[in-house]
Amino acid sequence: METIELADGGTLMYEHAFIPPSVADRYFVALRDECVWEQKPALFGHMQPRLTASYGEAGIVYRYSGLDNVALPWTDTMLEIKQQLEAVQGKYNYCLLNRYRDGADSMGWHADDEPEMGDVIGSISFGATRTFRIRHNQSKETMSFPAGHGTLIIMAGAMQQFWKHHIPKTAVKVGERINMTFRHIKTNH
């Protein structure tokens, strides 16, 4: 696993083939077929350019862009993936899944810096390879990583305070991609 120390105390860990292809194939089909997918509204009356699903421990609600994402109970597949991720780094009680149906689906520049969220986010991708880009807020230094079938990316340290990340649209014909972003949401109980 490659560990990249970023400017201003951020850390990015990257492993292109964390989950072996045959296992990743099984996970992709299970996530695609078992998850409750929805397309949610975005800003200015548009719809988000991807599908999402929310899973985690009972009572967890992840709020971003004015939307409440209420966690559905973990599936067996998700618990299996979560266990492998936690063996590397972090403890997680919530997972936001994004389903990119083709190259027109994307995620804009953002930081996962909500105050109730911990500073470690574990991200695992399945399906078509897409480009994961990060950019420093001040220097505008940019790095790109292929997020492919079974790729693990862990964002930690002060990364969310000083860096943004996104998945750009692509004109290249690509298949479906599912990304799981595991987080630890602080709760009041």
JSON list of C-alpha atoms in Angstrom, two decimals:
[
{"chain": "A", "resi": 1, "resn": "MET", "atom": "CA", "xyz": [0.00, 0.00, 0.00]},
{"chain": "A", "resi": 2, "resn": "GLU", "atom": "CA", "xyz": [1.30, 3.42, -0.97]},
{"chain": "A", "resi": 3, "resn": "THR", "atom": "CA", "xyz": [1.15, 6.15, 1.70]},
{"chain": "A", "resi": 4, "resn": "ILE", "atom": "CA", "xyz": [1.39, 9.75, 0.51]},
{"chain": "A", "resi": 5, "resn": "GLU", "atom": "CA", "xyz": [2.06, 12.49, 3.07]},
{"chain": "A", "resi": 6, "resn": "LEU", "atom": "CA", "xyz": [0.25, 15.56, 1.75]},
{"chain": "A", "resi": 7, "resn": "ALA", "atom": "CA", "xyz": [0.88, 19.25, 2.46]},
{"chain": "A", "resi": 8, "resn": "ASP", "atom": "CA", "xyz": [-0.65, 20.58, 5.70]},
{"chain": "A", "resi": 9, "resn": "GLY", "atom": "CA", "xyz": [-0.86, 17.26, 7.55]},
{"chain": "A", "resi": 10, "resn": "GLY", "atom": "CA", "xyz": [-3.06, 15.21, 5.22]},
{"chain": "A", "resi": 11, "resn": "THR", "atom": "CA", "xyz": [-2.41, 11.55, 4.48]},
{"chain": "A", "resi": 12, "resn": "LEU", "atom": "CA", "xyz": [-3.66, 9.53, 1.52]},
{"chain": "A", "resi": 13, "resn": "MET", "atom": "CA", "xyz": [-3.23, 5.75, 1.44]},
{"chain": "A", "resi": 14, "resn": "TYR", "atom": "CA", "xyz": [-3.72, 4.04, -1.92]},
{"chain": "A", "resi": 15, "resn": "GLU", "atom": "CA", "xyz": [-3.82, 0.41, -3.05]},
{"chain": "A", "resi": 16, "resn": "HIS", "atom": "CA", "xyz": [-5.00, -0.22, -6.60]},
{"chain": "A", "resi": 17, "resn": "ALA", "atom": "CA", "xyz": [-6.05, -3.87, -6.14]},
{"chain": "A", "resi": 18, "resn": "PHE", "atom": "CA", "xyz": [-6.93, -4.12, -2.43]},
{"chain": "A", "resi": 19, "resn": "ILE", "atom": "CA", "xyz": [-9.84, -6.49, -3.17]},
{"chain": "A", "resi": 20, "resn": "PRO", "atom": "CA", "xyz": [-8.93, -9.32, -5.64]},
{"chain": "A", "resi": 21, "resn": "PRO", "atom": "CA", "xyz": [-10.87, -9.16, -8.94]},
{"chain": "A", "resi": 22, "resn": "SER", "atom": "CA", "xyz": [-12.95, -12.33, -8.43]},
{"chain": "A", "resi": 23, "resn": "VAL", "atom": "CA", "xyz": [-14.09, -11.14, -4.97]},
{"chain": "A", "resi": 24, "resn": "ALA", "atom": "CA", "xyz": [-14.63, -7.60, -6.29]},
{"chain": "A", "resi": 25, "resn": "ASP", "atom": "CA", "xyz": [-16.90, -9.06, -9.01]},
{"chain": "A", "resi": 26, "resn": "ARG", "atom": "CA", "xyz": [-19.07, -10.70, -6.32]},
{"chain": "A", "resi": 27, "resn": "TYR", "atom": "CA", "xyz": [-19.16, -7.52, -4.21]},
{"chain": "A", "resi": 28, "resn": "PHE", "atom": "CA", "xyz": [-20.12, -5.35, -7.19]},
{"chain": "A", "resi": 29, "resn": "VAL", "atom": "CA", "xyz": [-23.12, -7.54, -8.10]},
{"chain": "A", "resi": 30, "resn": "ALA", "atom": "CA", "xyz": [-24.26, -7.80, -4.45]},
{"chain": "A", "resi": 31, "resn": "LEU", "atom": "CA", "xyz": [-24.05, -4.03, -3.89]},
{"chain": "A", "resi": 32, "resn": "ARG", "atom": "CA", "xyz": [-25.76, -3.24, -7.19]},
{"chain": "A", "resi": 33, "resn": "ASP", "atom": "CA", "xyz": [-28.60, -5.69, -6.57]},
{"chain": "A", "resi": 34, "resn": "GLU", "atom": "CA", "xyz": [-29.08, -5.48, -2.75]},
{"chain": "A", "resi": 35, "resn": "CYS", "atom": "CA", "xyz": [-28.76, -1.75, -2.03]},
{"chain": "A", "resi": 36, "resn": "VAL", "atom": "CA", "xyz": [-31.68, 0.68, -2.03]},
{"chain": "A", "resi": 37, "resn": "TRP", "atom": "CA", "xyz": [-30.50, 3.22, -4.62]},
{"chain": "A", "resi": 38, "resn": "GLU", "atom": "CA", "xyz": [-32.00, 6.68, -5.10]},
{"chain": "A", "resi": 39, "resn": "GLN", "atom": "CA", "xyz": [-31.26, 9.84, -7.00]},
{"chain": "A", "resi": 40, "resn": "LYS", "atom": "CA", "xyz": [-31.48, 12.79, -4.62]},
{"chain": "A", "resi": 41, "resn": "PRO", "atom": "CA", "xyz": [-31.97, 16.48, -5.31]},
{"chain": "A", "resi": 42, "resn": "ALA", "atom": "CA", "xyz": [-28.88, 18.69, -5.51]},
{"chain": "A", "resi": 43, "resn": "LEU", "atom": "CA", "xyz": [-28.53, 22.46, -5.41]},
{"chain": "A", "resi": 44, "resn": "PHE", "atom": "CA", "xyz": [-30.61, 24.79, -7.60]},
{"chain": "A", "resi": 45, "resn": "GLY", "atom": "CA", "xyz": [-33.33, 22.24, -8.32]},
{"chain": "A", "resi": 46, "resn": "HIS", "atom": "CA", "xyz": [-31.07, 19.80, -10.18]},
{"chain": "A", "resi": 47, "resn": "MET", "atom": "CA", "xyz": [-30.69, 16.12, -9.34]},
{"chain": "A", "resi": 48, "resn": "GLN", "atom": "CA", "xyz": [-27.38, 14.69, -8.18]},
{"chain": "A", "resi": 49, "resn": "PRO", "atom": "CA", "xyz": [-25.50, 13.22, -11.18]},
{"chain": "A", "resi": 50, "resn": "ARG", "atom": "CA", "xyz": [-25.30, 9.74, -9.60]},
{"chain": "A", "resi": 51, "resn": "LEU", "atom": "CA", "xyz": [-27.33, 7.38, -7.41]},
{"chain": "A", "resi": 52, "resn": "THR", "atom": "CA", "xyz": [-26.72, 7.08, -3.67]},
{"chain": "A", "resi": 53, "resn": "ALA", "atom": "CA", "xyz": [-27.45, 4.69, -0.81]},
{"chain": "A", "resi": 54, "resn": "SER", "atom": "CA", "xyz": [-26.88, 5.03, 2.98]},
{"chain": "A", "resi": 55, "resn": "TYR", "atom": "CA", "xyz": [-26.07, 2.19, 5.36]},
{"chain": "A", "resi": 56, "resn": "GLY", "atom": "CA", "xyz": [-24.73, 1.93, 8.90]},
{"chain": "A", "resi": 57, "resn": "GLU", "atom": "CA", "xyz": [-25.52, 1.41, 12.53]},
{"chain": "A", "resi": 58, "resn": "ALA", "atom": "CA", "xyz": [-29.05, 2.06, 13.83]},
{"chain": "A", "resi": 59, "resn": "GLY", "atom": "CA", "xyz": [-29.86, 5.73, 14.35]},
{"chain": "A", "resi": 60, "resn": "ILE", "atom": "CA", "xyz": [-27.03, 7.17, 12.24]},
{"chain": "A", "resi": 61, "resn": "VAL", "atom": "CA", "xyz": [-28.00, 10.10, 10.03]},
{"chain": "A", "resi": 62, "resn": "TYR", "atom": "CA", "xyz": [-25.44, 11.75, 7.73]},
{"chain": "A", "resi": 63, "resn": "ARG", "atom": "CA", "xyz": [-26.40, 15.27, 6.73]},
{"chain": "A", "resi": 64, "resn": "TYR", "atom": "CA", "xyz": [-24.80, 17.03, 3.75]},
{"chain": "A", "resi": 65, "resn": "SER", "atom": "CA", "xyz": [-26.00, 19.54, 1.16]},
{"chain": "A", "resi": 66, "resn": "GLY", "atom": "CA", "xyz": [-29.14, 20.05, 3.22]},
{"chain": "A", "resi": 67, "resn": "LEU", "atom": "CA", "xyz": [-30.15, 16.38, 2.90]},
{"chain": "A", "resi": 68, "resn": "ASP", "atom": "CA", "xyz": [-30.56, 13.83, 5.68]},
{"chain": "A", "resi": 69, "resn": "ASN", "atom": "CA", "xyz": [-29.20, 10.41, 4.75]},
{"chain": "A", "resi": 70, "resn": "VAL", "atom": "CA", "xyz": [-30.70, 7.93, 7.20]},
{"chain": "A", "resi": 71, "resn": "ALA", "atom": "CA", "xyz": [-28.66, 4.74, 7.47]},
{"chain": "A", "resi": 72, "resn": "LEU", "atom": "CA", "xyz": [-30.34, 1.48, 6.52]},
{"chain": "A", "resi": 73, "resn": "PRO", "atom": "CA", "xyz": [-29.01, -1.62, 8.36]},
{"chain": "A", "resi": 74, "resn": "TRP", "atom": "CA", "xyz": [-25.69, -3.05, 7.12]},
{"chain": "A", "resi": 75, "resn": "THR", "atom": "CA", "xyz": [-25.94, -5.90, 4.60]},
{"chain": "A", "resi": 76, "resn": "ASP", "atom": "CA", "xyz": [-23.77, -9.00, 5.08]},
{"chain": "A", "resi": 77, "resn": "THR", "atom": "CA", "xyz": [-21.67, -7.95, 2.06]},
{"chain": "A", "resi": 78, "resn": "MET", "atom": "CA", "xyz": [-21.04, -4.50, 3.54]},
{"chain": "A", "resi": 79, "resn": "LEU", "atom": "CA", "xyz": [-20.02, -5.93, 6.91]},
{"chain": "A", "resi": 80, "resn": "GLU", "atom": "CA", "xyz": [-17.54, -8.23, 5.13]},
{"chain": "A", "resi": 81, "resn": "ILE", "atom": "CA", "xyz": [-16.02, -5.26, 3.24]},
{"chain": "A", "resi": 82, "resn": "LYS", "atom": "CA", "xyz": [-16.04, -3.05, 6.37]},
{"chain": "A", "resi": 83, "resn": "GLN", "atom": "CA", "xyz": [-14.11, -5.70, 8.33]},
{"chain": "A", "resi": 84, "resn": "GLN", "atom": "CA", "xyz": [-11.36, -5.81, 5.67]},
{"chain": "A", "resi": 85, "resn": "LEU", "atom": "CA", "xyz": [-11.13, -2.01, 5.64]},
{"chain": "A", "resi": 86, "resn": "GLU", "atom": "CA", "xyz": [-11.00, -1.71, 9.44]},
{"chain": "A", "resi": 87, "resn": "ALA", "atom": "CA", "xyz": [-8.11, -4.21, 9.47]},
{"chain": "A", "resi": 88, "resn": "VAL", "atom": "CA", "xyz": [-6.10, -1.52, 7.60]},
{"chain": "A", "resi": 89, "resn": "GLN", "atom": "CA", "xyz": [-7.22, 1.65, 9.39]},
{"chain": "A", "resi": 90, "resn": "GLY", "atom": "CA", "xyz": [-10.22, 3.18, 11.12]},
{"chain": "A", "resi": 91, "resn": "LYS", "atom": "CA", "xyz": [-13.48, 2.16, 12.78]},
{"chain": "A", "resi": 92, "resn": "TYR", "atom": "CA", "xyz": [-16.63, 2.99, 10.86]},
{"chain": "A", "resi": 93, "resn": "ASN", "atom": "CA", "xyz": [-20.34, 3.24, 11.72]},
{"chain": "A", "resi": 94, "resn": "TYR", "atom": "CA", "xyz": [-21.67, 4.61, 8.41]},
{"chain": "A", "resi": 95, "resn": "CYS", "atom": "CA", "xyz": [-21.22, 4.13, 4.66]},
{"chain": "A", "resi": 96, "resn": "LEU", "atom": "CA", "xyz": [-22.39, 6.41, 1.86]},
{"chain": "A", "resi": 97, "resn": "LEU", "atom": "CA", "xyz": [-22.45, 4.57, -1.46]},
{"chain": "A", "resi": 98, "resn": "ASN", "atom": "CA", "xyz": [-22.31, 6.35, -4.81]},
{"chain": "A", "resi": 99, "resn": "ARG", "atom": "CA", "xyz": [-23.29, 4.58, -8.04]},
{"chain": "A", "resi": 100, "resn": "TYR", "atom": "CA", "xyz": [-21.93, 6.12, -11.23]},
{"chain": "A", "resi": 101, "resn": "ARG", "atom": "CA", "xyz": [-24.04, 4.69, -14.07]},
{"chain": "A", "resi": 102, "resn": "ASP", "atom": "CA", "xyz": [-21.74, 5.92, -16.88]},
{"chain": "A", "resi": 103, "resn": "GLY", "atom": "CA", "xyz": [-19.18, 8.64, -17.66]},
{"chain": "A", "resi": 104, "resn": "ALA", "atom": "CA", "xyz": [-21.80, 11.39, -17.37]},
{"chain": "A", "resi": 105, "resn": "ASP", "atom": "CA", "xyz": [-22.28, 10.65, -13.64]},
{"chain": "A", "resi": 106, "resn": "SER", "atom": "CA", "xyz": [-19.82, 12.53, -11.44]},
{"chain": "A", "resi": 107, "resn": "MET", "atom": "CA", "xyz": [-19.00, 14.07, -8.07]},
{"chain": "A", "resi": 108, "resn": "GLY", "atom": "CA", "xyz": [-18.00, 17.73, -7.85]},
{"chain": "A", "resi": 109, "resn": "TRP", "atom": "CA", "xyz": [-15.07, 19.17, -5.88]},
{"chain": "A", "resi": 110, "resn": "HIS", "atom": "CA", "xyz": [-15.78, 18.87, -2.16]},
{"chain": "A", "resi": 111, "resn": "ALA", "atom": "CA", "xyz": [-14.31, 18.04, 1.24]},
{"chain": "A", "resi": 112, "resn": "ASP", "atom": "CA", "xyz": [-15.92, 15.68, 3.74]},
{"chain": "A", "resi": 113, "resn": "ASP", "atom": "CA", "xyz": [-15.34, 18.13, 6.58]},
{"chain": "A", "resi": 114, "resn": "GLU", "atom": "CA", "xyz": [-18.65, 18.09, 8.43]},
{"chain": "A", "resi": 115, "resn": "PRO", "atom": "CA", "xyz": [-17.96, 18.61, 12.16]},
{"chain": "A", "resi": 116, "resn": "GLU", "atom": "CA", "xyz": [-19.63, 15.36, 13.24]},
{"chain": "A", "resi": 117, "resn": "MET", "atom": "CA", "xyz": [-17.36, 13.25, 11.02]},
{"chain": "A", "resi": 118, "resn": "GLY", "atom": "CA", "xyz": [-14.07, 11.74, 12.09]},
{"chain": "A", "resi": 119, "resn": "ASP", "atom": "CA", "xyz": [-10.84, 12.47, 10.21]},
{"chain": "A", "resi": 120, "resn": "VAL", "atom": "CA", "xyz": [-10.48, 9.02, 8.58]},
{"chain": "A", "resi": 121, "resn": "ILE", "atom": "CA", "xyz": [-12.54, 8.13, 5.50]},
{"chain": "A", "resi": 122, "resn": "GLY", "atom": "CA", "xyz": [-12.10, 4.76, 3.83]},
{"chain": "A", "resi": 123, "resn": "SER", "atom": "CA", "xyz": [-13.15, 4.51, 0.19]},
{"chain": "A", "resi": 124, "resn": "ILE", "atom": "CA", "xyz": [-13.42, 1.30, -1.85]},
{"chain": "A", "resi": 125, "resn": "SER", "atom": "CA", "xyz": [-14.40, 1.20, -5.53]},
{"chain": "A", "resi": 126, "resn": "PHE", "atom": "CA", "xyz": [-15.91, -1.56, -7.67]},
{"chain": "A", "resi": 127, "resn": "GLY", "atom": "CA", "xyz": [-16.62, -1.70, -11.39]},
{"chain": "A", "resi": 128, "resn": "ALA", "atom": "CA", "xyz": [-15.33, 0.67, -14.07]},
{"chain": "A", "resi": 129, "resn": "THR", "atom": "CA", "xyz": [-12.13, 2.64, -13.42]},
{"chain": "A", "resi": 130, "resn": "ARG", "atom": "CA", "xyz": [-12.66, 6.37, -12.90]},
{"chain": "A", "resi": 131, "resn": "THR", "atom": "CA", "xyz": [-10.19, 9.14, -12.06]},
{"chain": "A", "resi": 132, "resn": "PHE", "atom": "CA", "xyz": [-10.09, 10.25, -8.41]},
{"chain": "A", "resi": 133, "resn": "ARG", "atom": "CA", "xyz": [-8.57, 13.74, -8.19]},
{"chain": "A", "resi": 134, "resn": "ILE", "atom": "CA", "xyz": [-7.43, 15.77, -5.18]},
{"chain": "A", "resi": 135, "resn": "ARG", "atom": "CA", "xyz": [-6.55, 19.48, -5.09]},
{"chain": "A", "resi": 136, "resn": "HIS", "atom": "CA", "xyz": [-4.97, 21.61, -2.35]},
{"chain": "A", "resi": 137, "resn": "ASN", "atom": "CA", "xyz": [-7.18, 24.55, -1.36]},
{"chain": "A", "resi": 138, "resn": "GLN", "atom": "CA", "xyz": [-4.42, 27.19, -1.44]},
{"chain": "A", "resi": 139, "resn": "SER", "atom": "CA", "xyz": [-1.62, 25.99, -3.73]},
{"chain": "A", "resi": 140, "resn": "LYS", "atom": "CA", "xyz": [-4.04, 24.27, -6.17]},
{"chain": "A", "resi": 141, "resn": "GLU", "atom": "CA", "xyz": [-1.55, 21.37, -6.39]},
{"chain": "A", "resi": 142, "resn": "THR", "atom": "CA", "xyz": [-3.49, 18.49, -8.00]},
{"chain": "A", "resi": 143, "resn": "MET", "atom": "CA", "xyz": [-2.95, 14.73, -8.01]},
{"chain": "A", "resi": 144, "resn": "SER", "atom": "CA", "xyz": [-4.89, 12.01, -9.84]},
{"chain": "A", "resi": 145, "resn": "PHE", "atom": "CA", "xyz": [-5.35, 8.34, -8.99]},
{"chain": "A", "resi": 146, "resn": "PRO", "atom": "CA", "xyz": [-7.10, 5.59, -10.98]},
{"chain": "A", "resi": 147, "resn": "ALA", "atom": "CA", "xyz": [-9.95, 4.28, -8.80]},
{"chain": "A", "resi": 148, "resn": "GLY", "atom": "CA", "xyz": [-10.56, 0.84, -10.27]},
{"chain": "A", "resi": 149, "resn": "HIS", "atom": "CA", "xyz": [-12.19, -2.49, -9.46]},
{"chain": "A", "resi": 150, "resn": "GLY", "atom": "CA", "xyz": [-11.18, -3.21, -5.84]},
{"chain": "A", "resi": 151, "resn": "THR", "atom": "CA", "xyz": [-9.19, 0.03, -5.27]},
{"chain": "A", "resi": 152, "resn": "LEU", "atom": "CA", "xyz": [-8.78, 1.26, -1.68]},
{"chain": "A", "resi": 153, "resn": "ILE", "atom": "CA", "xyz": [-8.21, 4.94, -0.87]},
{"chain": "A", "resi": 154, "resn": "ILE", "atom": "CA", "xyz": [-7.99, 6.12, 2.74]},
{"chain": "A", "resi": 155, "resn": "MET", "atom": "CA", "xyz": [-8.09, 9.85, 3.40]},
{"chain": "A", "resi": 156, "resn": "ALA", "atom": "CA", "xyz": [-6.79, 10.79, 6.87]},
{"chain": "A", "resi": 157, "resn": "GLY", "atom": "CA", "xyz": [-5.15, 13.42, 9.03]},
{"chain": "A", "resi": 158, "resn": "ALA", "atom": "CA", "xyz": [-5.95, 17.02, 8.07]},
{"chain": "A", "resi": 159, "resn": "MET", "atom": "CA", "xyz": [-6.71, 16.13, 4.44]},
{"chain": "A", "resi": 160, "resn": "GLN", "atom": "CA", "xyz": [-10.37, 17.24, 4.54]},
{"chain": "A", "resi": 161, "resn": "GLN", "atom": "CA", "xyz": [-9.41, 20.65, 5.98]},
{"chain": "A", "resi": 162, "resn": "PHE", "atom": "CA", "xyz": [-6.84, 21.48, 3.28]},
{"chain": "A", "resi": 163, "resn": "TRP", "atom": "CA", "xyz": [-7.74, 19.38, 0.23]},
{"chain": "A", "resi": 164, "resn": "LYS", "atom": "CA", "xyz": [-10.82, 18.82, -1.90]},
{"chain": "A", "resi": 165, "resn": "HIS", "atom": "CA", "xyz": [-11.51, 15.74, -4.05]},
{"chain": "A", "resi": 166, "resn": "HIS", "atom": "CA", "xyz": [-13.79, 14.77, -6.94]},
{"chain": "A", "resi": 167, "resn": "ILE", "atom": "CA", "xyz": [-14.68, 12.28, -9.66]},
{"chain": "A", "resi": 168, "resn": "PRO", "atom": "CA", "xyz": [-14.90, 14.20, -12.96]},
{"chain": "A", "resi": 169, "resn": "LYS", "atom": "CA", "xyz": [-17.21, 13.38, -15.84]},
{"chain": "A", "resi": 170, "resn": "THR", "atom": "CA", "xyz": [-15.57, 11.59, -18.75]},
{"chain": "A", "resi": 171, "resn": "ALA", "atom": "CA", "xyz": [-16.45, 11.42, -22.44]},
{"chain": "A", "resi": 172, "resn": "VAL", "atom": "CA", "xyz": [-14.82, 7.97, -22.58]},
{"chain": "A", "resi": 173, "resn": "LYS", "atom": "CA", "xyz": [-17.39, 5.18, -22.71]},
{"chain": "A", "resi": 174, "resn": "VAL", "atom": "CA", "xyz": [-17.17, 3.54, -19.29]},
{"chain": "A", "resi": 175, "resn": "GLY", "atom": "CA", "xyz": [-19.30, 1.03, -17.45]},
{"chain": "A", "resi": 176, "resn": "GLU", "atom": "CA", "xyz": [-20.89, 1.32, -14.05]},
{"chain": "A", "resi": 177, "resn": "ARG", "atom": "CA", "xyz": [-18.89, 2.08, -10.90]},
{"chain": "A", "resi": 178, "resn": "ILE", "atom": "CA", "xyz": [-19.91, 1.73, -7.26]},
{"chain": "A", "resi": 179, "resn": "ASN", "atom": "CA", "xyz": [-17.93, 3.56, -4.58]},
{"chain": "A", "resi": 180, "resn": "MET", "atom": "CA", "xyz": [-18.30, 3.00, -0.84]},
{"chain": "A", "resi": 181, "resn": "THR", "atom": "CA", "xyz": [-17.14, 5.76, 1.51]},
{"chain": "A", "resi": 182, "resn": "PHE", "atom": "CA", "xyz": [-16.94, 4.57, 5.10]},
{"chain": "A", "resi": 183, "resn": "ARG", "atom": "CA", "xyz": [-16.92, 7.15, 7.89]},
{"chain": "A", "resi": 184, "resn": "HIS", "atom": "CA", "xyz": [-17.36, 7.40, 11.64]},
{"chain": "A", "resi": 185, "resn": "ILE", "atom": "CA", "xyz": [-20.22, 9.79, 12.43]},
{"chain": "A", "resi": 186, "resn": "LYS", "atom": "CA", "xyz": [-20.22, 11.15, 15.98]},
{"chain": "A", "resi": 187, "resn": "THR", "atom": "CA", "xyz": [-23.61, 10.75, 17.63]},
{"chain": "A", "resi": 188, "resn": "ASN", "atom": "CA", "xyz": [-25.19, 12.49, 20.62]},
{"chain": "A", "resi": 189, "resn": "HIS", "atom": "CA", "xyz": [-26.17, 9.30, 22.44]}
]
